[in-house]
XYZ file of C-alpha atoms in Angstrom:
650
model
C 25.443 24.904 -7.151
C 26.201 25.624 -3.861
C 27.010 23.108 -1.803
C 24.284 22.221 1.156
C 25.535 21.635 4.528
C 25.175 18.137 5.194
C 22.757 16.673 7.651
C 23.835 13.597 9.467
C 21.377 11.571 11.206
C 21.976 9.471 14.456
C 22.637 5.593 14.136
C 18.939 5.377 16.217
C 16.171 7.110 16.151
C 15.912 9.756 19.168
C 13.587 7.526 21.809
C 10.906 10.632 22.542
C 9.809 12.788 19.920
C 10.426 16.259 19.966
C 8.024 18.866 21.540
C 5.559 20.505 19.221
C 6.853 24.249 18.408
C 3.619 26.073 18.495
C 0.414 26.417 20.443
C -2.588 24.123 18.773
C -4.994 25.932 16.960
C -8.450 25.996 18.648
C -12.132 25.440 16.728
C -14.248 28.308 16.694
C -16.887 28.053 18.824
C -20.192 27.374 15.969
C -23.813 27.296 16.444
C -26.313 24.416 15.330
C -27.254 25.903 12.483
C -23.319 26.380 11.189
C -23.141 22.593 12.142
C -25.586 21.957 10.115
C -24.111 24.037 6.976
C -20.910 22.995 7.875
C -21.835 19.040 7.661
C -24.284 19.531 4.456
C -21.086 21.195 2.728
C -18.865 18.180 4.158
C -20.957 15.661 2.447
C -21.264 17.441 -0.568
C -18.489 16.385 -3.304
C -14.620 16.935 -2.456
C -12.917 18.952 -0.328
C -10.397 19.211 -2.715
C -9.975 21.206 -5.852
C -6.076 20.996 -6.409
C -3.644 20.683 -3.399
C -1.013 22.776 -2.408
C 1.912 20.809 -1.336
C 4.072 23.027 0.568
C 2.696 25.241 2.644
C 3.824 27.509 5.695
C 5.777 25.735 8.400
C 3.428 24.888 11.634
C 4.927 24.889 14.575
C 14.937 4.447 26.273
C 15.290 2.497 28.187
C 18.547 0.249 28.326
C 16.671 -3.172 29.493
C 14.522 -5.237 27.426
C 10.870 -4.168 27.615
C 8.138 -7.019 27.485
C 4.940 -5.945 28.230
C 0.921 -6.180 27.015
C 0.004 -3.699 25.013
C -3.966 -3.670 23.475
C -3.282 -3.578 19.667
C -6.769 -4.894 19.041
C -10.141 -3.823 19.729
C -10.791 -5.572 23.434
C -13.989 -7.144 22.093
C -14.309 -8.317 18.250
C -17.436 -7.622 16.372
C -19.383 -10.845 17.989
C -18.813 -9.525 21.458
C -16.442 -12.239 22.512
C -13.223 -10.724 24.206
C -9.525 -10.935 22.866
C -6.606 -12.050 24.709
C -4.195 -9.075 25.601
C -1.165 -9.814 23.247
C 2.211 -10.185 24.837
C 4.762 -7.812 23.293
C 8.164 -7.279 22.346
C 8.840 -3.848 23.338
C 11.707 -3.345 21.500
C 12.002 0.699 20.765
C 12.821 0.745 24.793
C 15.966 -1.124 24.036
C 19.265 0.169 23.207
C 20.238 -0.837 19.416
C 22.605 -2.648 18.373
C 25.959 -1.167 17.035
C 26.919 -1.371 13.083
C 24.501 -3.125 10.922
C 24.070 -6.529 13.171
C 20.143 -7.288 12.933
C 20.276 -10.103 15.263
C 22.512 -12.384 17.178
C 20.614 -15.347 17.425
C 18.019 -16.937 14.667
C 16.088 -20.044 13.936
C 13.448 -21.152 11.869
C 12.515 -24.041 9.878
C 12.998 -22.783 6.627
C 10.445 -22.362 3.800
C 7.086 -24.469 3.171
C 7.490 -25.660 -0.486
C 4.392 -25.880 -3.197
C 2.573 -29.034 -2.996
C 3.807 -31.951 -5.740
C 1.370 -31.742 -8.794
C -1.630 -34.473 -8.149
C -2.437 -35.705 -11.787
C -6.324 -34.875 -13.779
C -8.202 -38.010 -13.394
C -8.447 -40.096 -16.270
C -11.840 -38.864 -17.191
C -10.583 -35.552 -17.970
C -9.063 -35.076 -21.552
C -6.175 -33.597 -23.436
C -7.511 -32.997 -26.801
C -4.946 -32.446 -30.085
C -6.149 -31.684 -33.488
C -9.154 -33.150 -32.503
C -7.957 -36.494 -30.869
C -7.126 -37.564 -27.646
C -4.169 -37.136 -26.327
C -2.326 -39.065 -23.450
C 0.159 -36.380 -21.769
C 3.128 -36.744 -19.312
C 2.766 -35.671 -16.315
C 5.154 -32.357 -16.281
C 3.414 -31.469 -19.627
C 0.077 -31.538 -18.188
C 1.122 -30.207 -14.879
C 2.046 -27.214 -17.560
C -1.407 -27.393 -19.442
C -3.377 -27.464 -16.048
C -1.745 -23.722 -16.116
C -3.225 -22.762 -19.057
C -6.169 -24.377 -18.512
C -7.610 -22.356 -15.740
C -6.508 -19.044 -17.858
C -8.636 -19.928 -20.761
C -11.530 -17.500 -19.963
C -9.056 -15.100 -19.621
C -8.500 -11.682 -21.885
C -4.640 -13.311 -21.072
C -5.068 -16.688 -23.369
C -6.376 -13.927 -26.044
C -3.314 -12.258 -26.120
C -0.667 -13.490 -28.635
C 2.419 -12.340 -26.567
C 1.300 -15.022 -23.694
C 0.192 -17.620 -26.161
C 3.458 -17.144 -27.711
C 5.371 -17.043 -24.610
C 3.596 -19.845 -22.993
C 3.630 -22.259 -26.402
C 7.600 -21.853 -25.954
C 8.051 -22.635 -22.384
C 5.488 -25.400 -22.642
C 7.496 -26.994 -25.431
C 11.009 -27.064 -23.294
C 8.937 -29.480 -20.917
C 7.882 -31.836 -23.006
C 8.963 -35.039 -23.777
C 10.468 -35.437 -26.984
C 7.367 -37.357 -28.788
C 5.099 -34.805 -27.375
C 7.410 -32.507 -28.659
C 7.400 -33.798 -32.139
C 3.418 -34.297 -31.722
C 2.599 -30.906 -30.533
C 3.547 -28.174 -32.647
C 0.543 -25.561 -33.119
C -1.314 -24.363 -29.810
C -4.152 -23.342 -31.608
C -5.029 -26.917 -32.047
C -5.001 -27.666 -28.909
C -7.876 -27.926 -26.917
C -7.878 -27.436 -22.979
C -11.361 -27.738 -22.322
C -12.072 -30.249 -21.070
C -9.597 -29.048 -18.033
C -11.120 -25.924 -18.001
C -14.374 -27.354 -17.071
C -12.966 -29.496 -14.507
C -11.594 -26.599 -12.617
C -14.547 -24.995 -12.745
C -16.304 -27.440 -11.010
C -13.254 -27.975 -8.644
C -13.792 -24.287 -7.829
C -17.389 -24.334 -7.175
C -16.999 -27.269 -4.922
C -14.257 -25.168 -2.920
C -16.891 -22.477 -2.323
C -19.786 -25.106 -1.358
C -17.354 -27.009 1.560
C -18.951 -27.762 4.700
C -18.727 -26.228 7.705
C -16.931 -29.113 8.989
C -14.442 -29.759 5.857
C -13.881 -25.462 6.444
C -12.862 -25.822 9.863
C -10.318 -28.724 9.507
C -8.751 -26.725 6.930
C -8.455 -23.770 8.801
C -6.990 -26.194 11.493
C -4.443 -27.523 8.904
C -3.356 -23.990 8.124
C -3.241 -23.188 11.309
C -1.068 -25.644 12.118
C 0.965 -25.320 9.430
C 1.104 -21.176 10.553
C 2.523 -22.556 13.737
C 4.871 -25.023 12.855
C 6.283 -22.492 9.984
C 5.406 -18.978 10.931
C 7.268 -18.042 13.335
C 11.042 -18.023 14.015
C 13.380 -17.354 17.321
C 15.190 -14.019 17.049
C 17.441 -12.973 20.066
C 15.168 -14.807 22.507
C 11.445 -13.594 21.610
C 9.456 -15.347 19.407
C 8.797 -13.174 15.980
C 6.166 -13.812 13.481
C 7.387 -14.414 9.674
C 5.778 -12.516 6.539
C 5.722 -15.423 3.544
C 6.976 -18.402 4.396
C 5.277 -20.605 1.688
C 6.758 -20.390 -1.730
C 5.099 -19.829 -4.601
C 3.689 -22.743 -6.877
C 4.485 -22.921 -10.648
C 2.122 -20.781 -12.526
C 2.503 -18.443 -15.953
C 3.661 -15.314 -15.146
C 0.983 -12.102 -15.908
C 2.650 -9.146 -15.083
C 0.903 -5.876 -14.905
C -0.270 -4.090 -18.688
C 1.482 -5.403 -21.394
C 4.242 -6.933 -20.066
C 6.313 -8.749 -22.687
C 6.827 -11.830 -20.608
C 3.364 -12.834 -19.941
C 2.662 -16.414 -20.395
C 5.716 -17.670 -19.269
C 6.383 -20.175 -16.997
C 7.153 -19.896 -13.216
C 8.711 -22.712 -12.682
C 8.369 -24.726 -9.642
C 10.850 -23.764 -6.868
C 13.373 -26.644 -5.251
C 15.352 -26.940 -2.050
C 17.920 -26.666 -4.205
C 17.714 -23.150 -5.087
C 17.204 -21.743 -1.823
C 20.001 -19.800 0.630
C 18.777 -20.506 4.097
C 20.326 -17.904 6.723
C 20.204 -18.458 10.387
C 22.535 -18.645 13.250
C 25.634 -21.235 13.455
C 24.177 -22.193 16.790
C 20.747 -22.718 15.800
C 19.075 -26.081 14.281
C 19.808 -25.786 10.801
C 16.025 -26.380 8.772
C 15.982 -29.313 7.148
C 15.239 -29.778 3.457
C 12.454 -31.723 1.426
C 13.263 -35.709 1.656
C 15.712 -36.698 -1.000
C 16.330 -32.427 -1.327
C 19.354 -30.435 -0.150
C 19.698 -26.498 -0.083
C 21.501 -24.586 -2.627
C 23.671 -23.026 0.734
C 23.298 -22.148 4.329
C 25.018 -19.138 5.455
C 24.768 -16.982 8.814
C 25.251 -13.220 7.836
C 23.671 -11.539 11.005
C 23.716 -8.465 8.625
C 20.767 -9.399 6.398
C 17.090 -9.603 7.451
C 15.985 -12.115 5.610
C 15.590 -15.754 6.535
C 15.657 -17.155 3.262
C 16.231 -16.612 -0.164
C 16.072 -18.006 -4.219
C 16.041 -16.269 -7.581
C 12.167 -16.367 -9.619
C 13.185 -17.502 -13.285
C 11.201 -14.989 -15.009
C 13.146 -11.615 -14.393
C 16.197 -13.340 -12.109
C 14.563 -10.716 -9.117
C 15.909 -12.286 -5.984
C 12.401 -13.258 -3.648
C 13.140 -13.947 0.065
C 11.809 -15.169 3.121
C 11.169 -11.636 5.706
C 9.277 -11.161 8.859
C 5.850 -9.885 9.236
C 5.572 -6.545 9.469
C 4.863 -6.312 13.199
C 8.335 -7.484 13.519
C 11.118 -5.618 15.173
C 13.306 -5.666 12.183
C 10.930 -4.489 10.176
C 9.359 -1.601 12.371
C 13.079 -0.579 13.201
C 13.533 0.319 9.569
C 9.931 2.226 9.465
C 10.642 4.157 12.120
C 13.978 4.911 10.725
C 12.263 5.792 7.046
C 10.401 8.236 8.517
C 13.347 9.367 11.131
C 15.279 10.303 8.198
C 12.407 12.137 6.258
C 12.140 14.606 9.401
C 15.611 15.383 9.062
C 13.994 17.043 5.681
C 12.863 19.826 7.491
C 16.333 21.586 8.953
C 17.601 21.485 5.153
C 14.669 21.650 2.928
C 14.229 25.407 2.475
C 17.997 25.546 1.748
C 17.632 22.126 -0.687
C 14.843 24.051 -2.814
C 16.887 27.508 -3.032
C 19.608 25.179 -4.411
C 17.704 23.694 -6.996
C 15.957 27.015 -7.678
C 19.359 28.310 -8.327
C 20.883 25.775 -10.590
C 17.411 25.672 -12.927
C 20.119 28.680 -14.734
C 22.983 26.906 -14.457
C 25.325 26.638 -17.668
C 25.596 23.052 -17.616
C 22.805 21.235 -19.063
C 22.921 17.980 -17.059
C 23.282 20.129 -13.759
C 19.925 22.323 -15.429
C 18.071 18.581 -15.963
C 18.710 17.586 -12.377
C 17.440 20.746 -10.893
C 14.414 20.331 -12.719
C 13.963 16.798 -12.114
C 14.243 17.601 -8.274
C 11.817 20.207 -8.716
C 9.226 17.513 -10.274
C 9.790 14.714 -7.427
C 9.408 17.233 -4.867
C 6.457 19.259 -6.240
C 4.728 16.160 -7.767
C 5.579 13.257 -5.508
C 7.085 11.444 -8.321
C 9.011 8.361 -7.874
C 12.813 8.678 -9.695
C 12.543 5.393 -12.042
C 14.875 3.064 -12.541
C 16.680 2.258 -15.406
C 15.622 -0.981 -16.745
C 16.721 -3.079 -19.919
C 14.384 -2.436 -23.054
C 11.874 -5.529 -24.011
C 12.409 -7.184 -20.460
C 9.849 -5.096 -18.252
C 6.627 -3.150 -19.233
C 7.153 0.635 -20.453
C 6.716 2.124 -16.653
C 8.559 4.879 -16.256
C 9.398 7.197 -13.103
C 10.706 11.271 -13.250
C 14.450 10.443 -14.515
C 13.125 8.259 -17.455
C 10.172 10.332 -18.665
C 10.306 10.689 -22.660
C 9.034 13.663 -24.487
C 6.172 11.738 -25.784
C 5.025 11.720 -21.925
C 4.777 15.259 -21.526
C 2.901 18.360 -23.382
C 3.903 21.933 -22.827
C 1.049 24.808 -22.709
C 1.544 28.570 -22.248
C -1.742 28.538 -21.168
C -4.427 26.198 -20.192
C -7.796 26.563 -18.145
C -6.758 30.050 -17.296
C -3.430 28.921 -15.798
C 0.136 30.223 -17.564
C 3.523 27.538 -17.737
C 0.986 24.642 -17.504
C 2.728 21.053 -17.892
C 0.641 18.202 -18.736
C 1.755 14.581 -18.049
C 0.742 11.272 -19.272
C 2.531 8.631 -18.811
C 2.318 4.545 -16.942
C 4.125 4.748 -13.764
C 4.850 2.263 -11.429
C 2.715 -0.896 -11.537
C 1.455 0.070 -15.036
C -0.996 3.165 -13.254
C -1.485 5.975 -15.698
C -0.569 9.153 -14.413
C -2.165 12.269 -15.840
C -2.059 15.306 -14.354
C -1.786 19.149 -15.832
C -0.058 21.504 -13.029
C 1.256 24.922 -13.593
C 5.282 25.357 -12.790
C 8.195 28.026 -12.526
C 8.342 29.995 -15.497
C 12.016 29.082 -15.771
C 11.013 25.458 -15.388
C 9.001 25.620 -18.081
C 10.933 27.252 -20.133
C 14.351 24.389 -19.495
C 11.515 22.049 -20.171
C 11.167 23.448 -23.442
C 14.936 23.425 -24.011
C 15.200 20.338 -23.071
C 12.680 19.027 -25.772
C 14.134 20.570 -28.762
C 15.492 18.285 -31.802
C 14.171 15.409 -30.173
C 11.515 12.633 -31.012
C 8.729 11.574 -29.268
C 10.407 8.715 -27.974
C 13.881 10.292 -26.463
C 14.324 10.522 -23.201
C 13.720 14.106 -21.776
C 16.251 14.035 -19.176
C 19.141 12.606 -21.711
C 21.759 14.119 -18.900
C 20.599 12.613 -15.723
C 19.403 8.808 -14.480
C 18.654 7.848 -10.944
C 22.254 6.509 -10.327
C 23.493 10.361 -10.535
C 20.286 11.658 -9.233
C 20.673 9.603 -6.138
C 24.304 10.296 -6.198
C 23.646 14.418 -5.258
C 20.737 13.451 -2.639
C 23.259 11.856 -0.710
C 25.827 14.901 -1.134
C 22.804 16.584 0.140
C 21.651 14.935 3.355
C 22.516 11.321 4.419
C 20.340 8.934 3.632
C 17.950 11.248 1.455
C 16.364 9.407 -1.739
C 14.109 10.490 -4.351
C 11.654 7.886 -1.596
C 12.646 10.219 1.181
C 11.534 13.240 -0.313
C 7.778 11.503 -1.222
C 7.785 10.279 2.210
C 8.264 13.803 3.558
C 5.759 15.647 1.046
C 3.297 12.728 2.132
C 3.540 13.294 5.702
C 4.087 16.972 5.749
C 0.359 16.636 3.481
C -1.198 14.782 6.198
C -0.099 16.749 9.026
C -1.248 19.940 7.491
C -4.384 18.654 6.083
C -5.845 17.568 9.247
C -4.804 20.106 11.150
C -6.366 22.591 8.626
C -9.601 19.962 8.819
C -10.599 18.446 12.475
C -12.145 20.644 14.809
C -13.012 20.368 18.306
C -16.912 19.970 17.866
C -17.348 17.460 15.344
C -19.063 14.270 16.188
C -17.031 11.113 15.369
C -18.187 10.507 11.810
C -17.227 13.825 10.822
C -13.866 13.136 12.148
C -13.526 10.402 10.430
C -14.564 11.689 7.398
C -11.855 14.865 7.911
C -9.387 11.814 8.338
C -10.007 9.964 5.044
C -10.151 13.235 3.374
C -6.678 13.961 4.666
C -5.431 10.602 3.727
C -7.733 11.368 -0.039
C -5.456 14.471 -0.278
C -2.146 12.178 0.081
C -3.351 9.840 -2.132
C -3.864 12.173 -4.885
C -0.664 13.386 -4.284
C 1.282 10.241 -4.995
C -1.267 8.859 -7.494
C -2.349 5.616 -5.256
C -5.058 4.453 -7.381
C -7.438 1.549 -8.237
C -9.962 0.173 -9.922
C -13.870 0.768 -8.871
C -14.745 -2.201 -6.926
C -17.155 -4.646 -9.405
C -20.000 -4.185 -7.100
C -20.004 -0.339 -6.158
C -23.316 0.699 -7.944
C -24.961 -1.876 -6.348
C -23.353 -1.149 -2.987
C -23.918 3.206 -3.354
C -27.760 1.693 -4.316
C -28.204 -0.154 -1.582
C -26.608 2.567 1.183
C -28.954 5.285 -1.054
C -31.815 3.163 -0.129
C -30.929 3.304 3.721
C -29.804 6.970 3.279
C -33.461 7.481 1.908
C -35.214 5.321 4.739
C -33.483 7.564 7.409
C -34.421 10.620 6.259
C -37.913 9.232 6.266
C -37.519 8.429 9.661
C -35.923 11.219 11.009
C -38.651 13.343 8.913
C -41.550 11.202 11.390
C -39.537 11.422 14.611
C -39.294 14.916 14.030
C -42.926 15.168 13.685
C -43.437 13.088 16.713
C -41.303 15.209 18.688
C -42.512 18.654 17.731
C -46.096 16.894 19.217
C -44.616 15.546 22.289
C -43.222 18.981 22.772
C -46.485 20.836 21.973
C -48.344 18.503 24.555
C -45.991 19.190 27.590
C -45.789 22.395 26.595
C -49.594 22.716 26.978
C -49.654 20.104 29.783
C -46.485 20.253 31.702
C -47.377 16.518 33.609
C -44.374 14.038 34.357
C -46.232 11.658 31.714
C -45.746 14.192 29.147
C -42.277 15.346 30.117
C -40.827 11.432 29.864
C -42.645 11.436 26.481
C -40.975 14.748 25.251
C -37.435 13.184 26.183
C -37.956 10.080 24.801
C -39.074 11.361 21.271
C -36.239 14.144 21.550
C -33.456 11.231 22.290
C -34.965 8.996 19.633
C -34.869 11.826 17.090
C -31.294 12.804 18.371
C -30.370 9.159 17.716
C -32.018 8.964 13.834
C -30.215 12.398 13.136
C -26.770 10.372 14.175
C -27.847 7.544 12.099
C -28.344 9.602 9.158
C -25.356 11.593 9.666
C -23.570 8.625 9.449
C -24.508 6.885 6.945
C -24.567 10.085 4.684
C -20.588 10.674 5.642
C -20.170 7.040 4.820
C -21.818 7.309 1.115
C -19.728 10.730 0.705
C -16.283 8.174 1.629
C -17.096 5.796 -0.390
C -18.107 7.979 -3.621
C -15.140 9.766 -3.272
C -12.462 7.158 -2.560
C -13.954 4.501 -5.065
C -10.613 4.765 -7.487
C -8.199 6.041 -4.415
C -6.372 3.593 -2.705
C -5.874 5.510 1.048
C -4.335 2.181 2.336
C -0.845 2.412 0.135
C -0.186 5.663 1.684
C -0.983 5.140 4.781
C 1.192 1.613 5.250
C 4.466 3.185 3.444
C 4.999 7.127 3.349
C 2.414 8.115 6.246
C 4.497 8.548 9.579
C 1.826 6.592 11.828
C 2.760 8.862 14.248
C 0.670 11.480 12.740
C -2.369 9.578 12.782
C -1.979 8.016 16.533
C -1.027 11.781 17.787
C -4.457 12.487 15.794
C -6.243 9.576 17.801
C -5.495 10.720 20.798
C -5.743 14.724 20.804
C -9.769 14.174 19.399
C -10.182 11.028 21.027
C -10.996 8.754 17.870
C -10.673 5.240 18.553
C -7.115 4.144 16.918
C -9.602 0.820 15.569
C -11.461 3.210 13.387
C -7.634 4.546 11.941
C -5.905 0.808 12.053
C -7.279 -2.159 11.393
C -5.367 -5.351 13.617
C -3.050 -6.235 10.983
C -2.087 -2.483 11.092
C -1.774 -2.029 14.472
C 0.341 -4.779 15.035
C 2.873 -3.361 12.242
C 2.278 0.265 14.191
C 2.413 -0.510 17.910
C 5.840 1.167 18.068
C 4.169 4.087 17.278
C 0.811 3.365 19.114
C 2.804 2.908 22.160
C 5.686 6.010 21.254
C 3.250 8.802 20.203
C 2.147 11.147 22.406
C -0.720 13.514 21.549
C 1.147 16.614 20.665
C 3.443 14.820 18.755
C 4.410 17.058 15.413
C 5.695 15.365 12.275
């Protein structure tokens, strides 16, 4: 394959985005009748048949920068007003050389799980039928299990099996020699106890409520926030999990067992040499304190379950972490001065004479037509059978000359990342198709397809490619590149706000779909699409009598042309005017929430949506950025709130 020139990217992001190449395209100018066709057709169904994912190209400051910037509505839903928030401005500032993050950090380290508080005596341990007196570890253990048992989990033997085992290693050795079958074992009498414990959670006073919140709040203050390079920074998770049985997602094969309970003394606590050093539990000490002004994270320990390293990061508003989204999505805009050339490559080696050289082209082809992630390798038996582009098997795919009228047609099934099924028939390159054929020959259903390629070497040639590009980069790209083009092809100059809106989530459907963000149906959407049909239906009854009412008051001043008459005619024509936007709006609402009941829009549009699209969006059809963001949101986008201009251009 011929070599791609590479594409280096600056050490920072350029401070002002670049121009936008072409003129904006203009709405037509429609009539109210093609409104009215145009918003009956927009609240009928999906937009969206099948997408097409490429399409035709469309055309600081050196001093520290703290300033107020509104990333909140200026009034919350009650009516009483927010403080302005005081802000870091830190994307006016020039960044720091090499990989230093910081050069000064404190904090006060993690907030540790509260120490177990023993079942009263009341509440039994029953075993084979008797009574059973248990230490406190042992129950601390059971208490686990416990709360689980109305859960499919306690019906699955895996966790029983898993959780039996780990059980056993805390007990003493009497209980040990006592305890030997789970399944005479009877927990509840604990379950019921938590039960109740639960309920009387959910019936606390106003009063007990409020001096909780003040206890957490508190605690938020005390913990939540650390000193970086002078400005005060809010931190993400800075309590640790408590001890618990691990679920995992789908079948996971180490459900059930035991998370233990996490001590000072497995915890790396990183901060400055200078700064006041956090001090452990009483009696505690940490595992090490280090100052590596290389790393983001303020604190670290290793879960027990898989040995995945957890740590302490800040919040998402924080600079550190909105200096490496804007850099994400720096990098996947350096896609578009190589991608033509990138795809011509891969075209070109999909006949190349080496077979692992054939399986990478192809596998570059899927991520960047399908939006699928790479996959990493993982050990057999430790994690659930997820899989990613690089470790499909041929059991995951079936090959069709021709299906529903469409020739080459590949059809995938197969449980990606966080155990979601991905299914999804698409038509491909003949010559794809027929290397995908190749590459299934002599094997079983359960050998990998790509026996050539993994995402070490996959990885490996992205690099060769362009620097920093990733199998990640490429879905960040096709995501944003999706976006742009969908709402440019979708918002026009006339709608009214809902519409707008509804052109927005549609966009954000589109990427959605494209990356497979799903979810369950919430529990309580038939009730909820009931009760909004039921105002839907009221409306139109409404609107149906205002419109009568109006075509009289028209009639009578039209007859009678008297002031009375005249302020009676306006009256019923704004009141019917303001039913109409009512309806319209709760009709565009049921059409959102029918069609995004198993998409999740917010995965996408937190980590491969350049938020620069949307706030450009915002501000060219002036849509509230509250109705795109929520607060959380816009305190992790304000970079780009503040940064974006309105013909910004992804």
């Amino acid at each position: 394959m011929a070599k791609v020139k590479k594409v280096k990217k600056e050490n920072a992001p350029p401070t002002k985005p670049s121009p936008p190449s072409g003129k904006k395209r203009k709405a037509e100018p429609q009539d109210s009748d093609e409104d009215e066709k145009l918003l009956m057709k927009m609240t009928q169904g999906r937009l969206f048949a099948g997408l097409i994912l490429h399409t035709k190209k469309k055309k600081k400051s050196k001093t520290a920068a703290k300033t107020t910037i509104p990333t909140s509505s200026p009034t919350t839903k009650k009516g009483a007003k927010e403080e302005p928030q005081e802000v870091w401005k830190w994307w006016e500032e020039e960044k720091a050389e090499g990989g230093v993050k910081w050069t000064f950090l404190e904090h006060k380290g993690p907030v540790f799980a509260p120490k177990y508080e023993p079942l009263p005596d009341e509440i039994k341990f029953y075993y084979d039928g008797k009574v059973m007196r248990l230490s406190e570890e042992t129950e601390e253990v059971a208490t686990f299990y416990a709360k689980m048992l109305d859960h499919d989990y306690t019906t699955k033997e895996v966790f029983n099996n898993n959780f039996f085992k780990d059980w056993r290693k805390v007990m003493t050795p009497e209980e040990k020699k006592k305890i030997k079958d789970l399944k005479k074992c009877n927990f509840r009498d604990m379950c019921e106890y938590f039960k109740k414990e639960s309920e009387k959670r959910k019936n606390r006073s106003k009063e007990e409520k409020l001096k909780l919140k003040e206890e957490n709040a508190a605690k938020q203050e005390e913990y939540g926030f650390c000193i970086m390079d002078g400005h005060r920074e809010k931190i993400g998770n800075f309590r640790i999990e408590p001890p618990s049985l691990f679920r995992g997602r789908g079948e996971h094969p180490k459900q059930g067992m035991l998370k233990r309970r996490v001590q000072p003394e497995d915890v790396i606590i990183n901060c400055s040499k200078d700064s006041k050093i956090p001090e452990p539990l009483r009696g505690h000490k940490w595992k090490r304190v280090q100052h590596d002004n290389e790393v983001t994270w303020l604190a670290s320990w290793t879960e027990n379950i898989q040995g995945q390293i957890k740590y302490m990061m800040l919040n998402p508003s924080s600079r550190l972490k909105g200096e490496m989204d804007w850099q994400k999505y720096e990098t996947a805009r350096c896609l578009h001065k190589c991608v033509d050339k990138i795809r011509a490559n891969y075209q070109e080696d999909w006949t190349s004479n080496e077979m692992r050289v054939r399986q990478r082209a192809v596998a570059m082809y899927l991520i960047d037509k399908l939006a699928l992630r790479a996959g990493n390798e993982k050990e057999e038996g430790e994690t659930a059978d997820t899989v990613g582009c690089c470790s499909l098997r041929v059991e995951h795919i079936s090959l069709h000359n021709e299906k529903d009228g469409k020739s080459n047609v590949v059809e995938f099934d197969f449980l990606g990342k966080d155990c979601i099924r991905y299914q999804n028939a698409v038509p491909v390159e003949e010559q794809v198709f027929k290397n995908l054929q190749m590459f299934m020959e002599n094997k079983a259903p359960g050998d990998d397809l790509f026996d050539r390629l993994n995402t070490t070497i996959l990885n490996k040639h992205l690099q060769e490619l362009m620097e920093g590009l990733t199998a990640k980069v490429i879905r960040t790209y096709n995501a944003s590149r999706t976006l742009q083009e969908q709402l440019d092809l979708m918002t026009n100059d006339d709608d009214a706000m809902p519409a707008k809106m509804l052109s927005y989530n549609r966009a954000n459907w589109a990427v959605a779909i494209l990356c497979n963000h799903q979810r369950a149906a919430p529990k309580n959407f038939s009730k909820q699409m009931e009760n909004l049909m039921s105002k839907i239906k009221d409306k139109r009854g409404q609107v149906k009598e205002a419109k009568k009412q109006l075509k009289e008051a028209k009639a009578a001043f039209k007859s009678e042309k008297t002031q009375k008459n005249k302020m009676v005619y306006e009256k019923k024509k704004m009141a019917y005017k303001r039913l109409e936007e009512q309806l319209t709006k709760l009709e565009v609402q049921a059409t959102n929430k029918e069609e995004n009941k198993e998409i999740a829009l917010g995965t996408s549009k937190l980590n491969y949506l350049d938020p620069r699209i949307s706030v450009a969006w915002c501000k060219k059809w002036e849509v509230p950025i509250e109705k795109v963001y929520n607060k959380t949101q816009r305190e992790k986008f304000r970079w780009a709130i503040d940064m974006a201009t309105a013909d910004f251009r992804f």
